[in-house]
Amino acid sequence: MQISYIGMQTQEVAIKSTLKVVLKSDAQKLDEVMVVAYGTTKKASFTGAASSIKGDQALKDIPVTSFEQALSGTTPGLTINSTSGQPGAGLQIRVRGTGSMNASNEPLYVIDGVPVVSGDIAISAVSNDSKAFNVMSSINPSDIENITVLKDAAAASLYGSRAANGVILITTKHGKAGKTRVNFKANWGFSDWAMKNRKSVNGKQRHELTYEACYNEATIYGIPDNDGNYNGPASDAEAKAYAEEMAGFYADSKYDVDWEDAFFRKHGSSQNYEFSAQGGDERNSFFASLAYKKEEGKSRTSSLDGFMGRINAVHRSADNKWQMGANISLSKQNSSVASEGTAYSNPFFLINYVCTPNMPIYDDEGNYYTHPFLQQIFPHTHPVEDISLDKNESRVFRSTNNLWASYQIIDGLTLKESVNYDYLNNNSITYWPLNSNNGSMNNGLRANYPVQQHNVYSSTTLNYVKTFAQKHNLDALVGWDVDDRRTEYVFATSSGYPHDKLPESINAATPQEGSSYYTEDHLLSLLSRVNYDYDNKYYASVNFRRDGSSRLGANSRWANFWSVSAAWRLTQEEFMKGITQINDLKVRASYGINGTLPSDLYGHLSLYGYGYNYQDIPGSAPQSVPNPDLSWEKNKNFNIGFDATLFDRLNVSFDYYSRKTSDLLQNVPTSMVVGFKNMLKNVGEMTNRGVELDINVDVFKHSQVRWNTGLALSHNSNKVSKLYGGKDIIDGTSIIREGESYYSWWSREWAGVDPETGEEQWVLNTKNEDGTLNKDLTKNPAQAQRVIIGKPDPKLTGGWRNTVSWKGLELNMLFNFSLGGKVFDTMRTSFTDTDGYVIYYNSSVDQLDRWQKPGDVTSVPRRINNYEYGNYGSSRFMKDLNYLRLKSMSLSYTLPAQWVRRVQMENVRLFVSGSNLLTLTSYKNVDPELSINGIPTFAFPNLKSVTFGIEIGF
């Protein structure tokens, strides 16, 4: 008897009453199809660098708001940094490092073949507002079939001027021929901080620290008079009396209050309900889904809820030459966020700032009690009450509508047309009621900021696929793309409300500000691709795209982007046939040029602005200098790697890449004769180099227990190689310098604490005559020169994934990790670890290790109120950052089929899942998943969550 199966080696066995046959994989037949730019291809013939992620593996059951959160650690070269733990918060995503200074570093997102708006689309009428809304949360993760990350030029160059930062291709689910299947899924969960962030001292400890800081102040500087002047050191008795008075007022030891319980919910919560149906026949197929989700964060004003729906349908003609389809999705979401950063309405900031454990929240009668000091900051309301009053909301509606049709003109030649309309309505609402701390100054204030985005995209392609003489395989594509985007803004602010019952602008006494405007962005493209392989052994590919953009100057509006790549499948050679341990081996190389467009839509134009009025006479004035030569940033990408399958169970992929970005956009000085200080030009260069390794092993494959494990490893090195005039760009503690990493830190070099005096020490770093740096120490930070002290870039990032199954049980675990990085916690210098510089601030537990007597060896100096060198930045709080996190875990059990079919069901599955369940980190002060610049703020930390759910299929 002959037994065969797709992708497996055919075997002949003798017929017996009982047979057990284990088929072995056939690497020659196992041609897995993967999604690539403008189509699909066989994985064996692909010559670029890309990673494919199956939705039912990476996204199944994982409690995330947007699908990107579940990808951290799954793919080498892809880094995802969370900037906040609030529902729907924005993410920083990089593919093979940072490649731009003044343009976007985010990858291009393509959903079902259509480039779409992505990233953080939040807007606000309040300056420096930290509001965020990740528009990718409008996609139900359960609707995603596959995600492909395109990394090198060969994989991404067909997207030309938008592909320099990589491309993320998302393929949603489609119906399959057969019985209509209906699926219902529901889950409920709760969340808490992933780890305790910025631990503070208790009431008694803070009283002790405050007393000590004031005592040292009095004995060293003296006791300040009413004008804050000192008259020399005080006596011991005077110092003790002064310290006791100050500690009694600012840090009353009678109290030990936990403000976190008052500001935050005990637990966040989530609930999710999904319904889907799919089916069809040979000519028609469909997939439809509807989902509702609601998530409440730790803050009492932080939440996200909404509906998402999708219909994907395909119709085929009887002769299978015509195909038509539609992909339509709708989502309506409401987001409410708490302020972050150093805003007084940020509860996470307040508990690390002035809401100390020594201040009671309530008086003896249960009413809010405002400490006299707090009244200076909150003159109109109590901080706990105030947090819940202000409203900061986003109401987002999105509709994506894609219609496509294809026709097979002759055998192998197919014409396809796709038209897409992506509509986004984002209405930002800010309201400060009459009795809030912010609103009381304006008798109530409301700001409406609705923004509408209209994106029309069309793509026409002609694809020819043919095999000649059974060995020559050709795939040729030509196409034309049109991408038009229009964004319309309306802004209105009003104040003076009679009450808070109906806070609409029409009810306000004072219209304050109103404006409207729009922007447009156009992109035209010609594209072509030729893939050739000989006998599934030698592969070559050439891609070419010509883009024209309205964002660029008249002299540089059009540019060419291209790539060439080749691969050699060694296992098809005769000399490899006898090596049975190697099932498949392919080496590949590519080189090409992609681009990045400026973020400024009109940076090349000489613009005039209105509103420059003279008394009652309207006027206008120039606002920018024209640059007709403004062009793309160009990304020259080289990649070499191999893919191997060994021992029928081990898969290895390795890549080395060099990504050089030239013509970086930089604001450069210009002659003041033209009336402006600078203009945008293409002048800089930056390089990213790195290696990637992906290993996947079927540890147990042919048994009831199955275990698949994988390891994704990445190393990236970033260096700025050219700046305008070679001049440094310094912004606070950040510096951009030729020869250094883009995210370099600029500050004084800290040298620890003198164990005899408890004083801080810094390295001078002044220049000697021979050009070297003077490494002598000083106790006056004003004498120490700033230098580059470090960078956040880790040496190694990656993830470890595991899937274990036995009968109906399945366990999935994903760890992500980072090694060799740094964190620069500047907030400690200014707020939590001032060494007594400001005694009414809260203090971190690290302050308990301060110097107290000669001989103490510690990294925390003596505490002094009004410390003269307080708030001097240095490398003191630059720390090593290594961490390992259990990013996601799920355990599910599928009930036996014979059980559920008795009640007319196809399947019933129970599951429990979690995210960020375990964190091991070398720096325990803040959550290790930081902003990409490595500088933590007072943004909400990440959450860990646990979810329980059920899935039923009919």
mmCIF file with all atom_site columns, N, CA, C and O in Angstrom, residues 106-110 115-116 118 156 159-160 162-163 165-169 485:
data_model
loop_
_atom_site.group_PDB
_atom_site.id
_atom_site.type_symbol
_atom_site.label_atom_id
_atom_site.label_alt_id
_atom_site.label_comp_id
_atom_site.label_asym_id
_atom_site.label_entity_id
_atom_site.label_seq_id
_atom_site.pdbx_PDB_ins_code
_atom_site.Cartn_x
_atom_site.Cartn_y
_atom_site.Cartn_z
_atom_site.occupancy
_atom_site.B_iso_or_equiv
_atom_site.pdbx_formal_charge
_atom_site.auth_seq_id
_atom_site.auth_comp_id
_atom_site.auth_asym_id
_atom_site.auth_atom_id
_atom_site.pdbx_PDB_model_num
ATOM 1  N N  . GLU A 1 106 ? 8.633  54.519 11.902 1.00 0.00 ? 106 GLU A N  1
ATOM 2  C CA . GLU A 1 106 ? 7.671  53.430 12.027 1.00 0.00 ? 106 GLU A CA 1
ATOM 3  C C  . GLU A 1 106 ? 7.569  52.664 10.711 1.00 0.00 ? 106 GLU A C  1
ATOM 4  O O  . GLU A 1 106 ? 7.682  53.241 9.626  1.00 0.00 ? 106 GLU A O  1
ATOM 5  N N  . PRO A 1 107 ? 7.329  51.362 10.765 1.00 0.00 ? 107 PRO A N  1
ATOM 6  C CA . PRO A 1 107 ? 7.159  50.588 9.527  1.00 0.00 ? 107 PRO A CA 1
ATOM 7  C C  . PRO A 1 107 ? 5.852  50.927 8.831  1.00 0.00 ? 107 PRO A C  1
ATOM 8  O O  . PRO A 1 107 ? 4.928  51.496 9.421  1.00 0.00 ? 107 PRO A O  1
ATOM 9  N N  . LEU A 1 108 ? 5.780  50.577 7.570  1.00 0.00 ? 108 LEU A N  1
ATOM 10 C CA . LEU A 1 108 ? 4.549  50.713 6.793  1.00 0.00 ? 108 LEU A CA 1
ATOM 11 C C  . LEU A 1 108 ? 3.648  49.512 7.090  1.00 0.00 ? 108 LEU A C  1
ATOM 12 O O  . LEU A 1 108 ? 4.105  48.371 7.108  1.00 0.00 ? 108 LEU A O  1
ATOM 13 N N  . TYR A 1 109 ? 2.361  49.775 7.306  1.00 0.00 ? 109 TYR A N  1
ATOM 14 C CA . TYR A 1 109 ? 1.391  48.704 7.530  1.00 0.00 ? 109 TYR A CA 1
ATOM 15 C C  . TYR A 1 109 ? 0.565  48.508 6.255  1.00 0.00 ? 109 TYR A C  1
ATOM 16 O O  . TYR A 1 109 ? 0.061  49.479 5.670  1.00 0.00 ? 109 TYR A O  1
ATOM 17 N N  . VAL A 1 110 ? 0.425  47.258 5.853  1.00 0.00 ? 110 VAL A N  1
ATOM 18 C CA . VAL A 1 110 ? -0.358 46.915 4.670  1.00 0.00 ? 110 VAL A CA 1
ATOM 19 C C  . VAL A 1 110 ? -1.356 45.829 5.072  1.00 0.00 ? 110 VAL A C  1
ATOM 20 O O  . VAL A 1 110 ? -0.946 44.747 5.500  1.00 0.00 ? 110 VAL A O  1
ATOM 21 N N  . PRO A 1 115 ? -1.929 49.744 1.745  1.00 0.00 ? 115 PRO A N  1
ATOM 22 C CA . PRO A 1 115 ? -1.242 50.555 2.762  1.00 0.00 ? 115 PRO A CA 1
ATOM 23 C C  . PRO A 1 115 ? -2.248 51.392 3.537  1.00 0.00 ? 115 PRO A C  1
ATOM 24 O O  . PRO A 1 115 ? -3.122 52.035 2.942  1.00 0.00 ? 115 PRO A O  1
ATOM 25 N N  . VAL A 1 116 ? -2.133 51.391 4.864  1.00 0.00 ? 116 VAL A N  1
ATOM 26 C CA . VAL A 1 116 ? -3.142 52.049 5.699  1.00 0.00 ? 116 VAL A CA 1
ATOM 27 C C  . VAL A 1 116 ? -2.489 52.984 6.704  1.00 0.00 ? 116 VAL A C  1
ATOM 28 O O  . VAL A 1 116 ? -1.278 52.913 6.967  1.00 0.00 ? 116 VAL A O  1
ATOM 29 N N  . SER A 1 118 ? -1.506 54.117 10.289 1.00 0.00 ? 118 SER A N  1
ATOM 30 C CA . SER A 1 118 ? -1.116 53.300 11.436 1.00 0.00 ? 118 SER A CA 1
ATOM 31 C C  . SER A 1 118 ? -0.516 54.183 12.519 1.00 0.00 ? 118 SER A C  1
ATOM 32 O O  . SER A 1 118 ? -0.328 55.380 12.344 1.00 0.00 ? 118 SER A O  1
ATOM 33 N N  . ALA A 1 156 ? 11.015 44.378 0.623  1.00 0.00 ? 156 ALA A N  1
ATOM 34 C CA . ALA A 1 156 ? 10.160 45.556 0.813  1.00 0.00 ? 156 ALA A CA 1
ATOM 35 C C  . ALA A 1 156 ? 10.236 46.585 -0.292 1.00 0.00 ? 156 ALA A C  1
ATOM 36 O O  . ALA A 1 156 ? 9.426  47.518 -0.303 1.00 0.00 ? 156 ALA A O  1
ATOM 37 N N  . TYR A 1 159 ? 7.481  48.582 -2.186 1.00 0.00 ? 159 TYR A N  1
ATOM 38 C CA . TYR A 1 159 ? 6.762  49.687 -1.548 1.00 0.00 ? 159 TYR A CA 1
ATOM 39 C C  . TYR A 1 159 ? 7.596  50.957 -1.548 1.00 0.00 ? 159 TYR A C  1
ATOM 40 O O  . TYR A 1 159 ? 7.191  51.962 -0.956 1.00 0.00 ? 159 TYR A O  1
ATOM 41 N N  . GLY A 1 160 ? 8.763  50.920 -2.153 1.00 0.00 ? 160 GLY A N  1
ATOM 42 C CA . GLY A 1 160 ? 9.546  52.084 -2.500 1.00 0.00 ? 160 GLY A CA 1
ATOM 43 C C  . GLY A 1 160 ? 9.797  53.098 -1.415 1.00 0.00 ? 160 GLY A C  1
ATOM 44 O O  . GLY A 1 160 ? 10.501 52.841 -0.439 1.00 0.00 ? 160 GLY A O  1
ATOM 45 N N  . ARG A 1 162 ? 8.243  54.246 1.004  1.00 0.00 ? 162 ARG A N  1
ATOM 46 C CA . ARG A 1 162 ? 7.706  54.086 2.360  1.00 0.00 ? 162 ARG A CA 1
ATOM 47 C C  . ARG A 1 162 ? 8.223  52.822 3.040  1.00 0.00 ? 162 ARG A C  1
ATOM 48 O O  . ARG A 1 162 ? 7.712  52.436 4.086  1.00 0.00 ? 162 ARG A O  1
ATOM 49 N N  . ALA A 1 163 ? 9.242  52.195 2.442  1.00 0.00 ? 163 ALA A N  1
ATOM 50 C CA . ALA A 1 163 ? 9.655  50.867 2.904  1.00 0.00 ? 163 ALA A CA 1
ATOM 51 C C  . ALA A 1 163 ? 10.967 50.851 3.665  1.00 0.00 ? 163 ALA A C  1
ATOM 52 O O  . ALA A 1 163 ? 11.417 49.781 4.081  1.00 0.00 ? 163 ALA A O  1
ATOM 53 N N  . ASN A 1 165 ? 11.776 51.657 6.596  1.00 0.00 ? 165 ASN A N  1
ATOM 54 C CA . ASN A 1 165 ? 11.666 51.209 7.991  1.00 0.00 ? 165 ASN A CA 1
ATOM 55 C C  . ASN A 1 165 ? 11.005 49.854 8.126  1.00 0.00 ? 165 ASN A C  1
ATOM 56 O O  . ASN A 1 165 ? 10.560 49.469 9.210  1.00 0.00 ? 165 ASN A O  1
ATOM 57 N N  . GLY A 1 166 ? 10.949 49.108 7.030  1.00 0.00 ? 166 GLY A N  1
ATOM 58 C CA . GLY A 1 166 ? 10.319 47.801 7.051  1.00 0.00 ? 166 GLY A CA 1
ATOM 59 C C  . GLY A 1 166 ? 8.830  47.890 6.744  1.00 0.00 ? 166 GLY A C  1
ATOM 60 O O  . GLY A 1 166 ? 8.232  48.968 6.742  1.00 0.00 ? 166 GLY A O  1
ATOM 61 N N  . VAL A 1 167 ? 8.242  46.740 6.477  1.00 0.00 ? 167 VAL A N  1
ATOM 62 C CA . VAL A 1 167 ? 6.828  46.659 6.140  1.00 0.00 ? 167 VAL A CA 1
ATOM 63 C C  . VAL A 1 167 ? 6.200  45.523 6.941  1.00 0.00 ? 167 VAL A C  1
ATOM 64 O O  . VAL A 1 167 ? 6.779  44.438 7.057  1.00 0.00 ? 167 VAL A O  1
ATOM 65 N N  . ILE A 1 168 ? 5.033  45.784 7.499  1.00 0.00 ? 168 ILE A N  1
ATOM 66 C CA . ILE A 1 168 ? 4.266  44.750 8.205  1.00 0.00 ? 168 ILE A CA 1
ATOM 67 C C  . ILE A 1 168 ? 3.016  44.460 7.388  1.00 0.00 ? 168 ILE A C  1
ATOM 68 O O  . ILE A 1 168 ? 2.138  45.313 7.249  1.00 0.00 ? 168 ILE A O  1
ATOM 69 N N  . LEU A 1 169 ? 2.970  43.252 6.824  1.00 0.00 ? 169 LEU A N  1
ATOM 70 C CA . LEU A 1 169 ? 1.837  42.818 6.011  1.00 0.00 ? 169 LEU A CA 1
ATOM 71 C C  . LEU A 1 169 ? 0.863  42.036 6.885  1.00 0.00 ? 169 LEU A C  1
ATOM 72 O O  . LEU A 1 169 ? 1.256  41.075 7.551  1.00 0.00 ? 169 LEU A O  1
ATOM 73 N N  . ARG A 1 485 ? -4.431 61.236 0.008  1.00 0.00 ? 485 ARG A N  1
ATOM 74 C CA . ARG A 1 485 ? -4.844 61.370 1.398  1.00 0.00 ? 485 ARG A CA 1
ATOM 75 C C  . ARG A 1 485 ? -5.200 62.835 1.690  1.00 0.00 ? 485 ARG A C  1
ATOM 76 O O  . ARG A 1 485 ? -4.454 63.741 1.340  1.00 0.00 ? 485 ARG A O  1
#
